[in-house]
JSON list of C-alpha atoms in Angstrom, two decimals:
[
{"chain": "A", "resi": 15, "resn": "UNK", "atom": "CA", "xyz": [0.04, 0.12, -0.17]},
{"chain": "A", "resi": 16, "resn": "UNK", "atom": "CA", "xyz": [3.16, 2.53, 0.79]},
{"chain": "A", "resi": 17, "resn": "UNK", "atom": "CA", "xyz": [4.68, 1.11, -1.74]},
{"chain": "A", "resi": 18, "resn": "UNK", "atom": "CA", "xyz": [1.82, 1.97, -4.54]},
{"chain": "A", "resi": 19, "resn": "UNK", "atom": "CA", "xyz": [1.09, 5.25, -3.03]},
{"chain": "A", "resi": 20, "resn": "UNK", "atom": "CA", "xyz": [4.37, 6.79, -3.21]},
{"chain": "A", "resi": 21, "resn": "UNK", "atom": "CA", "xyz": [4.60, 4.95, -6.85]},
{"chain": "A", "resi": 22, "resn": "UNK", "atom": "CA", "xyz": [1.47, 7.38, -7.55]},
{"chain": "A", "resi": 23, "resn": "UNK", "atom": "CA", "xyz": [2.91, 10.88, -5.59]},
{"chain": "A", "resi": 24, "resn": "UNK", "atom": "CA", "xyz": [6.65, 10.08, -7.70]},
{"chain": "A", "resi": 25, "resn": "UNK", "atom": "CA", "xyz": [3.79, 9.89, -10.80]},
{"chain": "A", "resi": 26, "resn": "UNK", "atom": "CA", "xyz": [1.98, 13.06, -10.10]},
{"chain": "A", "resi": 27, "resn": "UNK", "atom": "CA", "xyz": [5.11, 14.56, -9.58]},
{"chain": "A", "resi": 28, "resn": "UNK", "atom": "CA", "xyz": [6.51, 14.21, -12.89]},
{"chain": "A", "resi": 29, "resn": "UNK", "atom": "CA", "xyz": [3.61, 14.41, -14.51]},
{"chain": "A", "resi": 30, "resn": "UNK", "atom": "CA", "xyz": [4.04, 18.56, -12.66]},
{"chain": "A", "resi": 31, "resn": "UNK", "atom": "CA", "xyz": [7.27, 18.95, -13.70]},
{"chain": "A", "resi": 32, "resn": "UNK", "atom": "CA", "xyz": [7.56, 18.14, -17.18]},
{"chain": "A", "resi": 33, "resn": "UNK", "atom": "CA", "xyz": [5.30, 21.00, -18.94]},
{"chain": "A", "resi": 34, "resn": "UNK", "atom": "CA", "xyz": [8.42, 22.78, -16.73]},
{"chain": "A", "resi": 35, "resn": "UNK", "atom": "CA", "xyz": [11.37, 20.81, -17.37]},
{"chain": "A", "resi": 36, "resn": "UNK", "atom": "CA", "xyz": [10.20, 21.14, -21.50]},
{"chain": "A", "resi": 37, "resn": "UNK", "atom": "CA", "xyz": [10.38, 24.53, -21.12]},
{"chain": "A", "resi": 38, "resn": "UNK", "atom": "CA", "xyz": [13.23, 24.81, -19.30]},
{"chain": "A", "resi": 39, "resn": "UNK", "atom": "CA", "xyz": [15.74, 27.63, -20.62]},
{"chain": "A", "resi": 40, "resn": "UNK", "atom": "CA", "xyz": [18.34, 25.97, -22.31]},
{"chain": "A", "resi": 41, "resn": "UNK", "atom": "CA", "xyz": [20.84, 29.41, -22.03]},
{"chain": "A", "resi": 42, "resn": "UNK", "atom": "CA", "xyz": [22.84, 28.32, -19.17]},
{"chain": "A", "resi": 43, "resn": "UNK", "atom": "CA", "xyz": [23.80, 24.99, -20.96]},
{"chain": "A", "resi": 44, "resn": "UNK", "atom": "CA", "xyz": [24.66, 27.54, -24.30]},
{"chain": "A", "resi": 45, "resn": "UNK", "atom": "CA", "xyz": [29.16, 27.32, -24.24]},
{"chain": "A", "resi": 46, "resn": "UNK", "atom": "CA", "xyz": [29.80, 29.62, -27.41]},
{"chain": "A", "resi": 47, "resn": "UNK", "atom": "CA", "xyz": [28.06, 32.84, -29.12]},
{"chain": "A", "resi": 48, "resn": "UNK", "atom": "CA", "xyz": [27.24, 35.86, -26.86]},
{"chain": "A", "resi": 49, "resn": "UNK", "atom": "CA", "xyz": [24.86, 36.01, -24.15]},
{"chain": "A", "resi": 50, "resn": "UNK", "atom": "CA", "xyz": [22.86, 39.50, -23.37]},
{"chain": "A", "resi": 51, "resn": "UNK", "atom": "CA", "xyz": [19.82, 40.52, -20.98]},
{"chain": "A", "resi": 52, "resn": "UNK", "atom": "CA", "xyz": [17.13, 42.90, -20.95]},
{"chain": "A", "resi": 53, "resn": "UNK", "atom": "CA", "xyz": [14.68, 44.11, -18.12]},
{"chain": "A", "resi": 54, "resn": "UNK", "atom": "CA", "xyz": [12.56, 40.73, -18.41]},
{"chain": "A", "resi": 55, "resn": "UNK", "atom": "CA", "xyz": [14.65, 38.34, -21.14]},
{"chain": "A", "resi": 56, "resn": "UNK", "atom": "CA", "xyz": [18.16, 36.30, -20.78]},
{"chain": "A", "resi": 57, "resn": "UNK", "atom": "CA", "xyz": [19.36, 35.66, -24.46]},
{"chain": "A", "resi": 58, "resn": "UNK", "atom": "CA", "xyz": [21.77, 33.65, -26.39]},
{"chain": "A", "resi": 59, "resn": "UNK", "atom": "CA", "xyz": [22.89, 34.72, -30.32]},
{"chain": "A", "resi": 60, "resn": "UNK", "atom": "CA", "xyz": [25.51, 32.19, -31.82]},
{"chain": "A", "resi": 61, "resn": "UNK", "atom": "CA", "xyz": [26.20, 33.08, -35.54]},
{"chain": "A", "resi": 62, "resn": "UNK", "atom": "CA", "xyz": [26.36, 29.65, -37.32]},
{"chain": "A", "resi": 63, "resn": "UNK", "atom": "CA", "xyz": [28.61, 29.68, -39.03]},
{"chain": "A", "resi": 64, "resn": "UNK", "atom": "CA", "xyz": [31.11, 30.84, -36.09]},
{"chain": "A", "resi": 65, "resn": "UNK", "atom": "CA", "xyz": [33.43, 32.74, -38.19]},
{"chain": "A", "resi": 66, "resn": "UNK", "atom": "CA", "xyz": [31.20, 35.31, -40.27]},
{"chain": "A", "resi": 67, "resn": "UNK", "atom": "CA", "xyz": [33.51, 36.19, -43.58]},
{"chain": "A", "resi": 68, "resn": "UNK", "atom": "CA", "xyz": [32.24, 40.21, -45.52]},
{"chain": "A", "resi": 69, "resn": "UNK", "atom": "CA", "xyz": [29.70, 39.13, -47.56]},
{"chain": "A", "resi": 70, "resn": "UNK", "atom": "CA", "xyz": [28.55, 35.52, -47.35]},
{"chain": "A", "resi": 71, "resn": "UNK", "atom": "CA", "xyz": [25.63, 35.07, -46.08]},
{"chain": "A", "resi": 72, "resn": "UNK", "atom": "CA", "xyz": [25.33, 33.87, -42.79]},
{"chain": "A", "resi": 73, "resn": "UNK", "atom": "CA", "xyz": [22.33, 32.50, -40.19]},
{"chain": "A", "resi": 74, "resn": "UNK", "atom": "CA", "xyz": [21.71, 33.30, -36.34]},
{"chain": "A", "resi": 75, "resn": "UNK", "atom": "CA", "xyz": [20.40, 31.22, -33.65]},
{"chain": "A", "resi": 76, "resn": "UNK", "atom": "CA", "xyz": [18.94, 32.96, -30.54]},
{"chain": "A", "resi": 77, "resn": "UNK", "atom": "CA", "xyz": [17.76, 32.03, -27.46]},
{"chain": "A", "resi": 78, "resn": "UNK", "atom": "CA", "xyz": [15.54, 33.19, -25.19]},
{"chain": "A", "resi": 79, "resn": "UNK", "atom": "CA", "xyz": [13.94, 33.09, -21.58]},
{"chain": "A", "resi": 80, "resn": "UNK", "atom": "CA", "xyz": [11.94, 34.78, -19.49]},
{"chain": "A", "resi": 81, "resn": "UNK", "atom": "CA", "xyz": [13.67, 36.15, -16.17]},
{"chain": "A", "resi": 82, "resn": "UNK", "atom": "CA", "xyz": [12.40, 33.15, -14.47]},
{"chain": "A", "resi": 83, "resn": "UNK", "atom": "CA", "xyz": [13.24, 30.93, -16.49]},
{"chain": "A", "resi": 84, "resn": "UNK", "atom": "CA", "xyz": [11.10, 29.95, -18.60]},
{"chain": "A", "resi": 85, "resn": "UNK", "atom": "CA", "xyz": [11.09, 29.34, -22.58]},
{"chain": "A", "resi": 86, "resn": "UNK", "atom": "CA", "xyz": [10.14, 32.85, -24.58]},
{"chain": "A", "resi": 87, "resn": "UNK", "atom": "CA", "xyz": [6.63, 32.44, -26.45]},
{"chain": "A", "resi": 88, "resn": "UNK", "atom": "CA", "xyz": [6.63, 35.14, -28.61]},
{"chain": "A", "resi": 89, "resn": "UNK", "atom": "CA", "xyz": [7.93, 36.09, -32.58]},
{"chain": "A", "resi": 90, "resn": "UNK", "atom": "CA", "xyz": [11.50, 37.39, -33.31]},
{"chain": "A", "resi": 91, "resn": "UNK", "atom": "CA", "xyz": [12.45, 39.54, -36.36]},
{"chain": "A", "resi": 92, "resn": "UNK", "atom": "CA", "xyz": [16.01, 41.15, -36.45]},
{"chain": "A", "resi": 93, "resn": "UNK", "atom": "CA", "xyz": [18.39, 42.94, -38.35]},
{"chain": "A", "resi": 94, "resn": "UNK", "atom": "CA", "xyz": [21.77, 44.60, -38.78]},
{"chain": "A", "resi": 95, "resn": "UNK", "atom": "CA", "xyz": [23.00, 48.54, -39.04]},
{"chain": "A", "resi": 96, "resn": "UNK", "atom": "CA", "xyz": [26.77, 50.00, -39.33]},
{"chain": "A", "resi": 97, "resn": "UNK", "atom": "CA", "xyz": [25.57, 52.85, -37.22]},
{"chain": "A", "resi": 98, "resn": "UNK", "atom": "CA", "xyz": [28.36, 55.11, -37.68]},
{"chain": "A", "resi": 99, "resn": "UNK", "atom": "CA", "xyz": [28.11, 54.88, -41.89]},
{"chain": "A", "resi": 100, "resn": "UNK", "atom": "CA", "xyz": [24.22, 54.66, -41.03]},
{"chain": "A", "resi": 101, "resn": "UNK", "atom": "CA", "xyz": [23.67, 52.37, -43.29]},
{"chain": "A", "resi": 102, "resn": "UNK", "atom": "CA", "xyz": [21.49, 48.61, -43.07]},
{"chain": "A", "resi": 103, "resn": "UNK", "atom": "CA", "xyz": [22.48, 45.28, -44.66]},
{"chain": "A", "resi": 104, "resn": "UNK", "atom": "CA", "xyz": [21.05, 44.58, -48.39]},
{"chain": "A", "resi": 105, "resn": "UNK", "atom": "CA", "xyz": [18.84, 41.42, -47.08]},
{"chain": "A", "resi": 106, "resn": "UNK", "atom": "CA", "xyz": [15.86, 41.17, -44.98]},
{"chain": "A", "resi": 107, "resn": "UNK", "atom": "CA", "xyz": [15.98, 37.84, -42.26]},
{"chain": "A", "resi": 108, "resn": "UNK", "atom": "CA", "xyz": [13.66, 35.35, -41.98]},
{"chain": "A", "resi": 109, "resn": "UNK", "atom": "CA", "xyz": [12.89, 33.37, -39.04]},
{"chain": "A", "resi": 110, "resn": "UNK", "atom": "CA", "xyz": [12.50, 30.11, -40.00]},
{"chain": "A", "resi": 111, "resn": "UNK", "atom": "CA", "xyz": [12.69, 28.26, -36.94]},
{"chain": "A", "resi": 112, "resn": "UNK", "atom": "CA", "xyz": [11.26, 28.28, -33.84]},
{"chain": "A", "resi": 113, "resn": "UNK", "atom": "CA", "xyz": [10.86, 26.05, -30.42]},
{"chain": "A", "resi": 114, "resn": "UNK", "atom": "CA", "xyz": [11.11, 26.09, -26.66]},
{"chain": "A", "resi": 115, "resn": "UNK", "atom": "CA", "xyz": [12.41, 29.58, -27.15]},
{"chain": "A", "resi": 116, "resn": "UNK", "atom": "CA", "xyz": [14.88, 28.97, -30.02]},
{"chain": "A", "resi": 117, "resn": "UNK", "atom": "CA", "xyz": [14.68, 30.94, -32.80]},
{"chain": "A", "resi": 118, "resn": "UNK", "atom": "CA", "xyz": [17.22, 30.57, -36.10]},
{"chain": "A", "resi": 119, "resn": "UNK", "atom": "CA", "xyz": [16.76, 33.37, -38.51]},
{"chain": "A", "resi": 120, "resn": "UNK", "atom": "CA", "xyz": [18.53, 33.16, -42.67]},
{"chain": "A", "resi": 121, "resn": "UNK", "atom": "CA", "xyz": [19.35, 35.70, -44.29]},
{"chain": "A", "resi": 122, "resn": "UNK", "atom": "CA", "xyz": [22.21, 38.30, -42.64]},
{"chain": "A", "resi": 123, "resn": "UNK", "atom": "CA", "xyz": [25.25, 39.53, -44.97]},
{"chain": "A", "resi": 124, "resn": "UNK", "atom": "CA", "xyz": [28.14, 41.76, -44.25]},
{"chain": "A", "resi": 125, "resn": "UNK", "atom": "CA", "xyz": [29.06, 43.54, -46.90]},
{"chain": "A", "resi": 126, "resn": "UNK", "atom": "CA", "xyz": [31.54, 44.95, -44.77]},
{"chain": "A", "resi": 127, "resn": "UNK", "atom": "CA", "xyz": [34.54, 45.18, -42.09]},
{"chain": "A", "resi": 128, "resn": "UNK", "atom": "CA", "xyz": [34.01, 46.77, -39.20]},
{"chain": "A", "resi": 129, "resn": "UNK", "atom": "CA", "xyz": [30.89, 47.65, -36.39]},
{"chain": "A", "resi": 130, "resn": "UNK", "atom": "CA", "xyz": [27.68, 45.79, -37.01]},
{"chain": "A", "resi": 131, "resn": "UNK", "atom": "CA", "xyz": [24.96, 46.41, -34.62]},
{"chain": "A", "resi": 132, "resn": "UNK", "atom": "CA", "xyz": [22.16, 43.43, -34.78]},
{"chain": "A", "resi": 133, "resn": "UNK", "atom": "CA", "xyz": [18.85, 45.01, -33.60]},
{"chain": "A", "resi": 134, "resn": "UNK", "atom": "CA", "xyz": [16.17, 41.32, -32.25]},
{"chain": "A", "resi": 135, "resn": "UNK", "atom": "CA", "xyz": [12.94, 42.85, -31.96]},
{"chain": "A", "resi": 136, "resn": "UNK", "atom": "CA", "xyz": [11.41, 40.20, -28.92]},
{"chain": "A", "resi": 137, "resn": "UNK", "atom": "CA", "xyz": [7.35, 40.71, -29.34]},
{"chain": "A", "resi": 138, "resn": "UNK", "atom": "CA", "xyz": [5.35, 38.87, -26.51]},
{"chain": "A", "resi": 139, "resn": "UNK", "atom": "CA", "xyz": [1.84, 39.70, -25.18]},
{"chain": "A", "resi": 140, "resn": "UNK", "atom": "CA", "xyz": [1.31, 42.84, -26.88]},
{"chain": "A", "resi": 141, "resn": "UNK", "atom": "CA", "xyz": [4.38, 44.36, -26.43]},
{"chain": "A", "resi": 142, "resn": "UNK", "atom": "CA", "xyz": [7.65, 44.63, -27.70]},
{"chain": "A", "resi": 143, "resn": "UNK", "atom": "CA", "xyz": [11.22, 44.89, -26.58]},
{"chain": "A", "resi": 144, "resn": "UNK", "atom": "CA", "xyz": [14.77, 45.99, -29.07]},
{"chain": "A", "resi": 145, "resn": "UNK", "atom": "CA", "xyz": [17.60, 44.55, -27.44]},
{"chain": "A", "resi": 146, "resn": "UNK", "atom": "CA", "xyz": [20.85, 45.43, -29.45]},
{"chain": "A", "resi": 147, "resn": "UNK", "atom": "CA", "xyz": [24.20, 43.35, -29.70]},
{"chain": "A", "resi": 148, "resn": "UNK", "atom": "CA", "xyz": [27.56, 44.63, -31.41]},
{"chain": "A", "resi": 149, "resn": "UNK", "atom": "CA", "xyz": [29.70, 42.14, -33.79]},
{"chain": "A", "resi": 150, "resn": "UNK", "atom": "CA", "xyz": [32.89, 43.54, -35.02]},
{"chain": "A", "resi": 151, "resn": "UNK", "atom": "CA", "xyz": [33.84, 42.27, -38.10]},
{"chain": "A", "resi": 152, "resn": "UNK", "atom": "CA", "xyz": [37.31, 42.40, -38.80]}
]
């Protein structure tokens, strides 16, 4: 009887925790890329490939978690500009994959060396937060 009650308790506990674990934020396990934060979010940004070359197309993986550790469940759009030159890219990136707070955006190309700035718009629950990340292409 006690063993059966313990089994039911363990099953109930796992059933309760499973959704939280499935939506747990993966950022702490990410060792590559850049980590940034806003008031609401923890963000990890990784370029694919890691080594960007002038004029080559590349993708960006962005992992987003709320400050409470759950996965971001909104939409992401992105662009990149060169603030010193007051221009952006010749391409418009698109989100091609999203799952549990991880987004893959394709269509980036830096056509010249220098300081670039990624701009990520995170839209969730009717609010949009813009997060900036500087990147120097050598």
